[in-house]
Amino acid sequence: MARHNFVFLYGRVTKNPKILVDDEGNFVKGQCMLTTIRGDRSPDDDEFVNFRRDCPVILTKAPDLIYEMSQWHENDMVEVKGNVSTRDIPRITHCEHCGHQNTKKGVLLYITPIYCSKVESCSSEEECNELLKKKCEISNQCIVAGNLCNDPEFYIHNNGLCQTQYQIALNRKFRVKEDPPEIKTDFPWIKSQGESARLDAQVLMKGSSVLVEGYIQTREIEQRAICEECGQEYKWKDRAMEIVPYSTEYLLNCRSIEEIQEEEKAAQEKAFSDIFGTN
């Protein structure tokens, strides 16, 4: 299938970038968190309302891009074009009951830039926010295509919001020369909402191919873990980054509406038969 992996960000430098150099002063790694903005369109006047902010992480080992990043400072406005990347990382937490250190496998989603540049500097966060609101249409854009690694998980929150989440295998469009050559695939999580979530749960399955146009969402979440030492449950704070679709195109190996209707009809007939019996 075609390789689609595109991210464009226009955002505020949340904190001064972290720049790592070796003993000889050569750039080794650059990391920066941006603040982007998105909003809902008002049905009355088509203006954006309910602004929400996300903080995607930019990570690169390319010396020229690290140098560019080293010139950034907090409250600079920057543009980044890049790709969605992921890597396995250990999530280290400490049990609140016995203090034991527990390790759990996690997935870090970040943006590998192929271009980045400072646009302008602002004197305050408030000034940055005004610029972000004016450009919220382009502040956080993402287009990816991949195959589902698992069947979708559908659930309904206490407030009635429907969500579906699934992980996709995303082939890299560009090789990241600083990464090992065997790494050619990334595994981001997709999280759809509302009626789109209901349809995703019905249509998609492991192996389905999708094209997703959306944005990078970041959020703080509360996780639960069982301590390996004392066996008690404890809570810990985690940070999630995922792709939320504006739209999803179903490409290959997806259930058709006709198949879904047939499955629903068969389930209804079976339920009727179980309750009332058959002649």
Short mmCIF file of N, CA and C in Angstrom, two decimals, residues 16-86:
data_model
loop_
_atom_site.label_atom_id
_atom_site.label_comp_id
_atom_site.label_asym_id
_atom_site.label_seq_id
_atom_site.Cartn_x
_atom_site.Cartn_y
_atom_site.Cartn_z
N ASN A 16 12.82 25.53 26.71
CA ASN A 16 14.05 25.51 25.92
C ASN A 16 14.40 24.08 25.53
N PRO A 17 14.79 23.83 24.27
CA PRO A 17 15.10 22.47 23.83
C PRO A 17 16.24 21.85 24.64
N LYS A 18 16.22 20.51 24.71
CA LYS A 18 17.32 19.76 25.31
C LYS A 18 18.28 19.34 24.20
N ILE A 19 19.49 19.80 24.28
CA ILE A 19 20.49 19.53 23.26
C ILE A 19 21.62 18.71 23.88
N LEU A 20 21.90 17.55 23.29
CA LEU A 20 22.96 16.67 23.79
C LEU A 20 24.14 16.70 22.83
N VAL A 21 25.32 16.95 23.37
CA VAL A 21 26.55 16.95 22.57
C VAL A 21 27.54 15.96 23.17
N ASP A 22 28.47 15.46 22.34
CA ASP A 22 29.47 14.53 22.85
C ASP A 22 30.68 15.30 23.40
N ASP A 23 31.70 14.56 23.80
CA ASP A 23 32.88 15.20 24.42
C ASP A 23 33.61 16.12 23.46
N GLU A 24 33.42 15.92 22.17
CA GLU A 24 34.09 16.76 21.19
C GLU A 24 33.22 17.92 20.72
N GLY A 25 32.04 18.04 21.30
CA GLY A 25 31.16 19.15 20.96
C GLY A 25 30.25 18.90 19.78
N ASN A 26 30.20 17.65 19.30
CA ASN A 26 29.33 17.32 18.17
C ASN A 26 27.90 17.10 18.66
N PHE A 27 26.95 17.53 17.85
CA PHE A 27 25.55 17.34 18.21
C PHE A 27 25.20 15.86 18.15
N VAL A 28 24.52 15.37 19.19
CA VAL A 28 24.13 13.97 19.28
C VAL A 28 22.61 13.81 19.21
N LYS A 29 21.89 14.64 19.95
CA LYS A 29 20.43 14.52 19.97
C LYS A 29 19.81 15.85 20.34
N GLY A 30 18.68 16.15 19.73
CA GLY A 30 17.90 17.33 20.07
C GLY A 30 16.47 16.94 20.36
N GLN A 31 15.93 17.51 21.42
CA GLN A 31 14.55 17.20 21.81
C GLN A 31 13.85 18.47 22.23
N CYS A 32 12.61 18.62 21.78
CA CYS A 32 11.86 19.84 22.11
C CYS A 32 10.38 19.53 22.17
N MET A 33 9.70 20.14 23.13
CA MET A 33 8.25 20.02 23.23
C MET A 33 7.60 21.29 22.71
N LEU A 34 6.62 21.12 21.83
CA LEU A 34 5.88 22.26 21.29
C LEU A 34 4.47 22.29 21.86
N THR A 35 3.89 23.47 21.90
CA THR A 35 2.47 23.61 22.23
C THR A 35 1.74 23.99 20.96
N THR A 36 0.82 23.14 20.52
CA THR A 36 -0.02 23.42 19.36
C THR A 36 -1.45 23.68 19.83
N ILE A 37 -2.30 24.10 18.91
CA ILE A 37 -3.68 24.43 19.28
C ILE A 37 -4.64 23.89 18.23
N ARG A 38 -5.83 23.56 18.66
CA ARG A 38 -6.90 23.14 17.76
C ARG A 38 -8.23 23.61 18.36
N GLY A 39 -9.23 23.73 17.52
CA GLY A 39 -10.52 24.20 18.00
C GLY A 39 -11.67 23.61 17.22
N ASP A 40 -12.86 23.74 17.75
CA ASP A 40 -14.08 23.31 17.06
C ASP A 40 -14.69 24.50 16.34
N ARG A 41 -15.25 24.23 15.17
CA ARG A 41 -15.93 25.30 14.44
C ARG A 41 -17.33 25.53 15.00
N SER A 42 -17.66 26.79 15.23
CA SER A 42 -19.00 27.13 15.71
C SER A 42 -20.01 26.94 14.59
N PRO A 43 -21.15 26.29 14.87
CA PRO A 43 -22.18 26.11 13.82
C PRO A 43 -22.86 27.41 13.43
N ASP A 44 -22.71 28.44 14.25
CA ASP A 44 -23.40 29.71 13.99
C ASP A 44 -22.65 30.61 13.02
N ASP A 45 -21.34 30.80 13.26
CA ASP A 45 -20.60 31.75 12.44
C ASP A 45 -19.33 31.17 11.84
N ASP A 46 -19.11 29.85 11.97
CA ASP A 46 -17.96 29.16 11.38
C ASP A 46 -16.64 29.62 12.00
N GLU A 47 -16.69 30.28 13.15
CA GLU A 47 -15.49 30.67 13.86
C GLU A 47 -15.05 29.53 14.78
N PHE A 48 -13.75 29.49 15.11
CA PHE A 48 -13.23 28.45 15.98
C PHE A 48 -13.55 28.77 17.44
N VAL A 49 -13.97 27.76 18.18
CA VAL A 49 -14.26 27.89 19.62
C VAL A 49 -13.68 26.67 20.34
N ASN A 50 -13.74 26.70 21.67
CA ASN A 50 -13.29 25.57 22.50
C ASN A 50 -11.86 25.14 22.15
N PHE A 51 -10.95 26.09 22.24
CA PHE A 51 -9.57 25.79 21.89
C PHE A 51 -8.95 24.81 22.89
N ARG A 52 -8.21 23.84 22.35
CA ARG A 52 -7.51 22.87 23.17
C ARG A 52 -6.06 22.80 22.71
N ARG A 53 -5.18 22.55 23.66
CA ARG A 53 -3.75 22.55 23.38
C ARG A 53 -3.18 21.14 23.52
N ASP A 54 -2.23 20.83 22.67
CA ASP A 54 -1.49 19.57 22.75
C ASP A 54 -0.01 19.88 22.74
N CYS A 55 0.78 18.96 23.28
CA CYS A 55 2.22 19.19 23.41
C CYS A 55 3.02 18.03 22.83
N PRO A 56 3.07 17.92 21.50
CA PRO A 56 3.87 16.85 20.88
C PRO A 56 5.36 17.07 21.09
N VAL A 57 6.11 15.96 21.07
CA VAL A 57 7.55 15.99 21.28
C VAL A 57 8.26 15.83 19.94
N ILE A 58 9.25 16.67 19.70
CA ILE A 58 10.09 16.60 18.50
C ILE A 58 11.44 16.01 18.92
N LEU A 59 11.90 15.00 18.19
CA LEU A 59 13.14 14.33 18.55
C LEU A 59 13.94 14.04 17.29
N THR A 60 15.22 14.44 17.28
CA THR A 60 16.06 14.21 16.11
C THR A 60 17.51 13.95 16.51
N LYS A 61 18.19 13.18 15.65
CA LYS A 61 19.62 12.95 15.79
C LYS A 61 20.39 13.52 14.61
N ALA A 62 19.70 14.24 13.73
CA ALA A 62 20.34 14.85 12.56
C ALA A 62 21.06 16.13 12.98
N PRO A 63 22.37 16.24 12.77
CA PRO A 63 23.14 17.39 13.26
C PRO A 63 22.63 18.74 12.77
N ASP A 64 22.22 18.83 11.49
CA ASP A 64 21.77 20.13 10.99
C ASP A 64 20.46 20.56 11.65
N LEU A 65 19.57 19.60 11.92
CA LEU A 65 18.31 19.94 12.57
C LEU A 65 18.52 20.22 14.06
N ILE A 66 19.47 19.51 14.67
CA ILE A 66 19.80 19.79 16.07
C ILE A 66 20.34 21.22 16.20
N TYR A 67 21.18 21.61 15.26
CA TYR A 67 21.72 22.98 15.30
C TYR A 67 20.59 23.99 15.20
N GLU A 68 19.66 23.78 14.27
CA GLU A 68 18.52 24.69 14.15
C GLU A 68 17.74 24.74 15.46
N MET A 69 17.52 23.57 16.06
CA MET A 69 16.76 23.50 17.31
C MET A 69 17.51 24.19 18.45
N SER A 70 18.83 24.16 18.41
CA SER A 70 19.62 24.78 19.48
C SER A 70 19.47 26.30 19.50
N GLN A 71 18.95 26.87 18.41
CA GLN A 71 18.74 28.32 18.34
C GLN A 71 17.38 28.74 18.91
N TRP A 72 16.54 27.75 19.24
CA TRP A 72 15.21 28.06 19.74
C TRP A 72 15.23 28.36 21.23
N HIS A 73 14.25 29.15 21.65
CA HIS A 73 14.06 29.45 23.06
C HIS A 73 12.57 29.43 23.38
N GLU A 74 12.27 29.33 24.64
CA GLU A 74 10.88 29.33 25.08
C GLU A 74 10.14 30.54 24.51
N ASN A 75 8.92 30.30 24.01
CA ASN A 75 8.04 31.30 23.40
C ASN A 75 8.46 31.70 21.99
N ASP A 76 9.36 30.95 21.38
CA ASP A 76 9.56 31.09 19.93
C ASP A 76 8.45 30.34 19.21
N MET A 77 8.04 30.86 18.07
CA MET A 77 7.07 30.17 17.22
C MET A 77 7.83 29.47 16.10
N VAL A 78 7.57 28.17 15.91
CA VAL A 78 8.34 27.38 14.95
C VAL A 78 7.40 26.56 14.07
N GLU A 79 7.92 26.15 12.92
CA GLU A 79 7.25 25.23 12.01
C GLU A 79 8.05 23.94 11.92
N VAL A 80 7.36 22.82 11.89
CA VAL A 80 8.01 21.52 11.80
C VAL A 80 7.27 20.66 10.79
N LYS A 81 8.00 20.09 9.85
CA LYS A 81 7.46 19.08 8.95
C LYS A 81 8.20 17.78 9.25
N GLY A 82 7.45 16.69 9.41
CA GLY A 82 8.13 15.45 9.78
C GLY A 82 7.23 14.24 9.68
N ASN A 83 7.65 13.19 10.38
CA ASN A 83 6.96 11.91 10.35
C ASN A 83 6.63 11.45 11.76
N VAL A 84 5.55 10.66 11.88
CA VAL A 84 5.24 10.00 13.13
C VAL A 84 6.25 8.87 13.35
N SER A 85 6.84 8.82 14.54
CA SER A 85 7.77 7.75 14.89
C SER A 85 7.40 7.20 16.26
N THR A 86 7.76 5.95 16.49
CA THR A 86 7.53 5.34 17.80
C THR A 86 8.74 4.49 18.17
#
